[in-house]
XYZ file of C-alpha atoms in Angstrom:
457
model
C -163.647 2.123 -42.915
C -165.005 -0.745 -44.771
C -165.761 -3.844 -43.214
C -165.463 -6.013 -46.188
C -162.901 -8.767 -45.568
C -162.078 -7.332 -42.349
C -160.799 -10.725 -41.247
C -158.327 -11.162 -44.095
C -154.921 -10.122 -43.391
C -153.171 -7.763 -46.086
C -150.939 -10.733 -47.070
C -154.021 -12.856 -48.108
C -156.060 -10.236 -49.509
C -155.023 -10.634 -53.105
C -155.962 -14.479 -52.840
C -159.130 -13.588 -51.125
C -160.005 -11.136 -54.039
C -159.161 -13.684 -56.394
C -161.799 -15.908 -55.125
C -164.482 -13.224 -55.117
C -163.694 -12.589 -58.884
C -163.709 -16.455 -59.687
C -167.163 -16.742 -57.801
C -168.720 -13.610 -59.638
C -167.654 -14.897 -62.951
C -168.556 -18.370 -62.272
C -171.695 -18.680 -60.231
C -171.727 -22.379 -60.321
C -168.385 -24.231 -59.250
C -167.836 -27.792 -59.453
C -164.886 -30.117 -59.078
C -164.256 -29.689 -62.522
C -165.756 -26.393 -63.695
C -164.399 -23.857 -64.246
C -161.091 -25.520 -63.408
C -159.669 -27.954 -60.831
C -158.201 -25.131 -58.485
C -161.509 -23.117 -58.228
C -163.513 -25.403 -55.676
C -160.578 -25.419 -53.271
C -160.161 -21.518 -53.694
C -163.725 -20.946 -52.631
C -163.892 -23.271 -49.890
C -160.896 -21.839 -48.217
C -162.771 -18.531 -48.066
C -166.200 -19.714 -47.952
C -167.248 -18.268 -44.637
C -165.810 -14.810 -45.303
C -167.351 -14.831 -48.864
C -170.613 -15.797 -47.684
C -170.712 -12.768 -45.073
C -169.209 -10.271 -47.535
C -171.441 -10.878 -50.447
C -174.565 -10.889 -48.523
C -173.530 -7.623 -46.834
C -172.342 -5.836 -49.833
C -174.456 -7.249 -52.607
C -177.393 -9.168 -50.989
C -176.209 -12.478 -52.859
C -176.594 -15.860 -50.988
C -173.763 -18.547 -51.030
C -174.897 -22.140 -51.076
C -172.043 -24.841 -50.599
C -172.490 -28.633 -50.697
C -169.698 -31.357 -50.699
C -168.818 -30.805 -54.071
C -170.518 -27.632 -55.587
C -170.618 -24.160 -54.750
C -173.635 -21.832 -55.743
C -173.907 -18.237 -55.869
C -177.574 -17.063 -55.926
C -177.637 -13.482 -57.273
C -180.334 -10.952 -56.664
C -181.629 -9.886 -60.058
C -182.564 -6.650 -60.664
C -182.900 -6.027 -64.211
C -183.312 -8.330 -67.506
C -180.041 -8.885 -69.150
C -179.467 -10.204 -72.732
C -175.827 -9.727 -72.492
C -174.726 -13.036 -71.255
C -176.517 -15.906 -72.840
C -175.770 -19.543 -72.527
C -173.463 -20.502 -75.369
C -172.566 -23.701 -77.617
C -169.045 -24.996 -77.790
C -168.715 -23.164 -80.965
C -169.519 -19.838 -79.003
C -173.005 -19.357 -80.473
C -175.843 -17.997 -78.101
C -178.443 -20.611 -77.390
C -181.721 -19.826 -78.965
C -185.232 -20.483 -77.324
C -185.373 -24.190 -78.369
C -182.016 -24.835 -76.798
C -183.055 -23.501 -73.755
C -186.109 -25.373 -73.688
C -184.292 -28.393 -74.009
C -181.928 -27.585 -71.326
C -184.474 -27.056 -68.838
C -186.205 -30.173 -69.999
C -183.273 -32.298 -69.684
C -182.536 -31.020 -66.129
C -186.042 -32.046 -65.300
C -185.549 -35.540 -66.984
C -181.912 -36.059 -65.085
C -183.629 -35.144 -61.823
C -185.965 -38.092 -62.493
C -183.127 -40.491 -63.607
C -180.503 -42.591 -61.643
C -176.742 -42.478 -61.781
C -176.389 -43.144 -65.576
C -178.220 -42.659 -68.856
C -177.862 -43.331 -72.536
C -178.207 -40.159 -74.409
C -180.944 -41.710 -76.837
C -182.748 -42.535 -73.635
C -182.452 -38.864 -72.561
C -183.495 -37.653 -75.792
C -186.651 -39.872 -75.503
C -187.461 -38.543 -72.047
C -186.954 -34.879 -73.280
C -188.907 -35.586 -76.585
C -191.885 -36.741 -74.516
C -192.130 -33.554 -72.575
C -191.272 -31.376 -75.458
C -194.135 -32.881 -77.251
C -196.575 -31.298 -74.693
C -195.511 -28.103 -75.440
C -196.928 -26.168 -78.532
C -194.248 -25.462 -81.059
C -191.335 -27.286 -79.445
C -191.117 -30.893 -79.716
C -187.958 -33.111 -80.208
C -187.804 -35.400 -83.301
C -184.724 -37.494 -83.281
C -185.036 -37.937 -86.979
C -184.495 -34.325 -87.681
C -180.647 -33.303 -87.366
C -181.441 -29.624 -86.311
C -183.499 -31.047 -83.433
C -180.504 -33.366 -82.428
C -177.851 -30.551 -82.901
C -179.964 -28.316 -80.464
C -180.429 -31.157 -77.971
C -176.729 -32.078 -77.967
C -175.964 -28.551 -77.459
C -177.979 -28.505 -74.069
C -176.241 -31.896 -73.235
C -172.872 -30.416 -73.862
C -173.599 -27.109 -71.563
C -174.416 -29.797 -68.613
C -171.378 -31.791 -69.298
C -168.944 -28.760 -69.262
C -170.256 -27.681 -65.750
C -170.059 -31.547 -64.494
C -173.778 -32.497 -64.282
C -172.950 -35.006 -66.807
C -169.704 -37.017 -67.518
C -169.339 -39.183 -70.600
C -168.533 -42.674 -69.685
C -168.744 -44.370 -73.377
C -169.420 -43.477 -76.850
C -169.667 -39.972 -78.637
C -172.434 -37.496 -78.606
C -171.089 -36.240 -81.946
C -171.502 -39.613 -83.428
C -175.085 -39.968 -82.067
C -175.824 -36.665 -83.739
C -174.572 -37.901 -87.204
C -176.110 -41.372 -86.977
C -178.340 -41.924 -84.126
C -179.376 -45.361 -85.453
C -175.646 -46.539 -85.387
C -174.006 -44.614 -82.500
C -174.791 -44.019 -78.759
C -173.333 -42.348 -75.882
C -173.423 -43.070 -72.207
C -173.352 -40.533 -69.310
C -172.616 -40.534 -65.743
C -175.009 -38.267 -63.761
C -173.891 -36.017 -60.944
C -177.222 -35.183 -59.239
C -175.622 -32.920 -56.732
C -174.518 -30.917 -59.701
C -178.055 -31.079 -61.395
C -179.627 -29.697 -58.334
C -177.098 -26.909 -57.927
C -177.746 -25.687 -61.453
C -181.426 -25.461 -61.268
C -182.368 -23.457 -58.109
C -185.381 -21.196 -59.406
C -186.338 -18.356 -56.852
C -190.016 -18.507 -57.552
C -192.502 -21.174 -58.546
C -192.407 -20.847 -62.188
C -195.858 -22.280 -63.153
C -197.246 -19.350 -60.981
C -195.745 -16.567 -62.946
C -197.115 -15.096 -66.227
C -194.079 -12.679 -66.722
C -190.468 -13.166 -66.769
C -190.359 -10.034 -64.587
C -191.454 -12.082 -61.534
C -188.100 -13.493 -61.355
C -186.521 -9.859 -60.743
C -185.582 -9.342 -56.997
C -187.469 -6.903 -54.884
C -185.286 -7.426 -51.785
C -188.150 -8.092 -49.686
C -186.213 -8.952 -46.698
C -185.024 -5.270 -46.632
C -188.160 -3.255 -47.700
C -189.550 -2.176 -44.162
C -188.320 0.737 -42.418
C -186.319 3.750 -43.320
C -182.847 2.115 -42.453
C -183.636 -1.299 -44.218
C -184.975 0.633 -47.363
C -181.583 2.651 -47.348
C -179.738 -0.793 -46.956
C -181.686 -2.355 -49.988
C -180.961 0.796 -52.042
C -177.157 0.426 -51.084
C -176.975 -3.116 -52.240
C -178.988 -2.287 -55.391
C -176.424 0.437 -56.434
C -173.486 -1.971 -55.737
C -175.037 -4.684 -57.875
C -175.613 -2.387 -60.688
C -171.949 -1.159 -60.736
C -170.643 -4.728 -60.409
C -173.097 -6.108 -62.933
C -173.085 -3.325 -65.598
C -170.303 -2.117 -67.777
C -171.393 1.432 -66.600
C -174.096 2.933 -64.587
C -175.146 6.371 -65.840
C -176.847 8.585 -63.314
C -179.227 9.666 -65.933
C -180.841 6.157 -65.889
C -181.189 6.098 -62.064
C -183.789 7.678 -59.712
C -182.393 10.539 -57.394
C -182.403 8.123 -54.305
C -180.218 5.426 -56.106
C -178.076 8.420 -57.339
C -177.167 9.142 -53.928
C -176.102 5.786 -53.195
C -173.899 5.748 -56.303
C -172.200 8.783 -55.105
C -171.735 7.626 -51.899
C -167.899 7.088 -51.084
C -168.588 3.747 -49.322
C -169.617 2.274 -52.628
C -166.202 2.532 -54.280
C -164.321 1.637 -50.979
C -166.680 -1.573 -50.562
C -166.336 -2.662 -54.240
C -162.694 -1.943 -54.655
C -161.881 -3.773 -51.275
C -164.212 -6.833 -52.286
C -162.919 -7.244 -56.011
C -159.493 -5.835 -56.078
C -160.693 -3.637 -58.982
C -160.722 -0.069 -59.459
C -163.944 1.949 -59.428
C -164.180 5.135 -61.644
C -166.623 7.760 -60.841
C -167.203 10.556 -63.544
C -169.459 13.289 -63.980
C -172.075 10.997 -66.151
C -171.871 7.876 -63.984
C -169.666 5.028 -62.257
C -168.063 2.187 -63.761
C -165.691 -0.823 -62.409
C -162.658 -1.168 -64.499
C -161.557 -4.540 -64.719
C -157.841 -4.543 -65.095
C -157.586 -8.062 -64.410
C -159.166 -9.404 -67.423
C -160.912 -12.204 -65.256
C -164.044 -10.556 -63.995
C -165.722 -9.234 -67.148
C -167.787 -11.866 -69.252
C -167.097 -9.604 -72.356
C -163.738 -8.087 -72.773
C -163.365 -4.755 -74.705
C -161.000 -4.223 -76.760
C -160.600 -7.900 -77.696
C -159.442 -10.046 -80.728
C -161.840 -11.132 -83.623
C -163.250 -9.170 -86.328
C -166.472 -8.103 -84.641
C -164.574 -6.762 -81.762
C -162.095 -5.067 -83.917
C -164.853 -3.568 -86.087
C -166.792 -2.455 -82.880
C -163.649 -0.702 -81.564
C -162.720 1.178 -84.883
C -166.653 1.973 -85.188
C -166.446 3.229 -81.648
C -163.697 5.684 -82.481
C -165.508 6.876 -85.611
C -168.712 7.749 -84.022
C -166.774 9.534 -81.182
C -165.103 11.645 -83.660
C -168.188 12.324 -85.617
C -170.614 13.445 -82.522
C -167.693 15.634 -81.389
C -167.076 17.427 -84.614
C -170.329 17.418 -86.281
C -172.629 17.948 -83.342
C -175.571 15.839 -84.575
C -179.061 16.297 -83.070
C -179.431 14.742 -79.564
C -182.482 12.759 -78.794
C -184.007 11.204 -75.539
C -182.718 7.810 -74.711
C -185.344 5.023 -73.523
C -185.378 4.465 -69.739
C -183.788 1.565 -68.136
C -187.602 0.839 -67.160
C -188.751 1.246 -70.847
C -186.252 -1.018 -71.944
C -187.067 -3.732 -69.424
C -190.843 -3.527 -70.470
C -189.732 -4.051 -74.141
C -187.520 -6.868 -73.302
C -189.940 -8.652 -71.125
C -192.540 -8.493 -73.744
C -190.380 -10.245 -76.006
C -189.351 -13.099 -73.453
C -193.091 -13.383 -72.461
C -194.137 -13.950 -76.013
C -192.829 -17.629 -75.488
C -194.670 -18.404 -72.361
C -197.437 -21.100 -72.722
C -200.201 -19.154 -71.017
C -203.321 -21.396 -71.036
C -205.075 -23.637 -68.950
C -204.035 -24.481 -65.436
C -200.906 -22.248 -65.932
C -202.984 -19.190 -66.800
C -205.046 -19.709 -63.544
C -202.007 -20.029 -61.487
C -200.350 -16.902 -62.937
C -199.265 -13.967 -60.752
C -199.002 -10.567 -61.423
C -197.463 -9.263 -64.792
C -194.849 -6.484 -65.709
C -197.455 -3.839 -65.287
C -198.173 -4.601 -61.782
C -194.576 -4.506 -60.510
C -193.576 -1.345 -59.015
C -190.457 0.328 -60.790
C -188.606 3.242 -59.332
C -188.261 5.414 -62.545
C -185.410 8.124 -63.333
C -186.388 11.715 -62.547
C -185.513 13.263 -66.013
C -185.034 11.791 -69.416
C -181.428 12.148 -71.164
C -180.818 13.355 -74.509
C -177.684 11.873 -76.251
C -176.302 12.459 -79.857
C -178.293 10.808 -82.587
C -176.319 8.655 -85.313
C -178.341 7.668 -88.270
C -178.374 3.972 -89.663
C -177.360 5.673 -93.185
C -174.193 7.303 -91.422
C -173.215 4.082 -89.517
C -173.418 1.960 -93.038
C -171.223 4.461 -94.543
C -168.622 4.336 -91.814
C -168.672 0.595 -91.997
C -167.822 0.556 -95.653
C -164.977 2.945 -94.959
C -163.704 0.781 -92.392
C -163.803 -2.095 -94.711
C -162.011 -0.147 -97.470
C -159.129 0.673 -95.120
C -158.957 -2.397 -92.951
C -160.833 -5.253 -94.901
C -157.847 -7.196 -95.492
C -157.070 -7.713 -91.742
C -160.687 -8.703 -91.413
C -161.537 -12.667 -91.136
C -162.606 -13.896 -94.834
C -166.181 -14.781 -93.239
C -166.994 -11.075 -92.598
C -165.349 -9.440 -95.593
C -168.387 -9.914 -97.879
C -170.971 -9.011 -95.608
C -170.577 -5.373 -94.147
C -174.146 -5.181 -93.181
C -173.798 -8.279 -90.904
C -170.517 -7.058 -89.291
C -172.156 -3.748 -88.566
C -174.965 -5.563 -86.738
C -172.475 -7.333 -84.723
C -170.414 -4.522 -83.940
C -173.392 -2.476 -82.879
C -174.736 -5.379 -80.857
C -171.363 -5.346 -78.799
C -171.418 -1.704 -78.385
C -174.938 -1.759 -77.062
C -174.161 -4.698 -74.688
C -171.283 -2.498 -73.348
C -173.744 0.470 -72.928
C -171.399 2.662 -75.280
C -174.412 3.100 -77.591
C -178.330 2.437 -77.260
C -180.212 1.223 -80.286
C -183.072 3.248 -81.294
C -185.356 3.543 -84.405
C -183.358 4.554 -87.344
C -179.852 4.574 -85.599
C -178.077 4.687 -82.314
C -177.533 7.150 -79.535
C -173.887 7.753 -78.753
C -173.506 7.318 -74.778
C -170.937 9.274 -72.858
C -168.559 6.124 -72.340
C -167.949 6.017 -75.859
C -165.703 9.056 -75.692
C -163.079 6.774 -73.852
C -162.228 5.372 -77.313
C -162.397 8.456 -79.255
C -158.541 8.478 -79.926
C -158.205 4.882 -80.943
C -156.038 4.462 -84.090
C -155.270 1.148 -85.806
C -152.740 -0.145 -88.276
C -152.809 -3.208 -90.381
C -149.895 -5.579 -89.479
C -147.733 -6.386 -92.531
C -147.996 -9.973 -93.747
C -144.529 -10.879 -92.601
C -145.219 -9.875 -89.016
C -148.309 -12.172 -88.737
C -148.181 -15.491 -87.121
C -150.828 -18.278 -86.977
C -152.029 -16.854 -83.618
C -152.672 -13.777 -85.083
C -155.258 -14.876 -87.989
C -158.094 -13.187 -86.685
C -156.081 -10.241 -84.739
C -154.252 -8.571 -87.417
C -154.113 -4.819 -86.108
C -151.649 -3.058 -83.869
C -154.270 -1.187 -81.936
C -153.554 2.147 -80.044
C -156.276 2.702 -77.471
C -156.958 6.316 -76.274
C -156.212 6.882 -72.513
């Protein structure tokens, strides 16, 4: 019998699980973010949440008068949940740099600050970083800086008191914006688990669960927490990606019992792996299927790939292991680190010195070539192009890239040189069909969702 939520009555369990999903979806909760009801909900269950999230996942819950912060244990690098602008574009490196420098500047500020004053402070710090800088005479720099400010404002670290950031972006000489600073939220947002100046690789931020690394029982507890985190954080956990010891934890009946009791969602275990199914639609950061041309194209493409590998039996190739993918991603991220001078002297071990538990064998999956994928996308454009948004119709290669990125982030495929490997979860969509809606049935709300889609069960 699971001890998760053992002090929660059956009548209140759904409300408690809603609080869990809210916190897992929004690790930072303030008076205004993500909405006005979130913080009172979390406060009501704070003690039970703190105990369960630590016991099941090894997460730490920190609460203050006006904020709640969930400190996750990070087991692997993840590019699927970037910070996003108000127009839903992922942050680039410049925006991330401005975000961190803005937090640093706000930490040194009082209770109010003008946007131009904040830009000046960030610009002074940015000028000391090779290749960065912040020149308020350049509109791309102003755009990137205000995207970082808007991200903080959405979470309550800043509140617009007067003026307009949009006007300042377009004419900084004649416009201004004044912000109130919530220092409690500022400090809740930025809580690094390591001294960043002492690291020379992003892998130093990954969690090794040091508190549970001694003794056989504690090692088993650490592996249990890691298995639960992987199922919760990944769209699917394939056994082929895990070491033998971790597979044992993934197959343990307590894993399903604990996660279902904690989240209120269903955990599916199949021959190839384990997945948590978000029936509520409020736990996943990326819903699939979903509206919008890239999601529709990805769904249709997944059905085409699944049918192709079933009928044509293309050659199978070994998939890169999770450790190999982490090393490649770490190298891309680390390329932006300013390793010189005192920073280099203080740096700790890099990714090659971090112990990793490798999978015992390499899995092979059907290989689908880029040429076949381009042909399939052309066929989809010919069949469904009238239902795609105008911006995508003239650029099938861009739509293919975006669709494959979505499928890769959902672990339906893995990108390899010359094409993709079709992963087992892709079979879930092999019977998906779609029909373009007649124009008479379309409404304004359906401008970018013009399919009747029947998903395979």
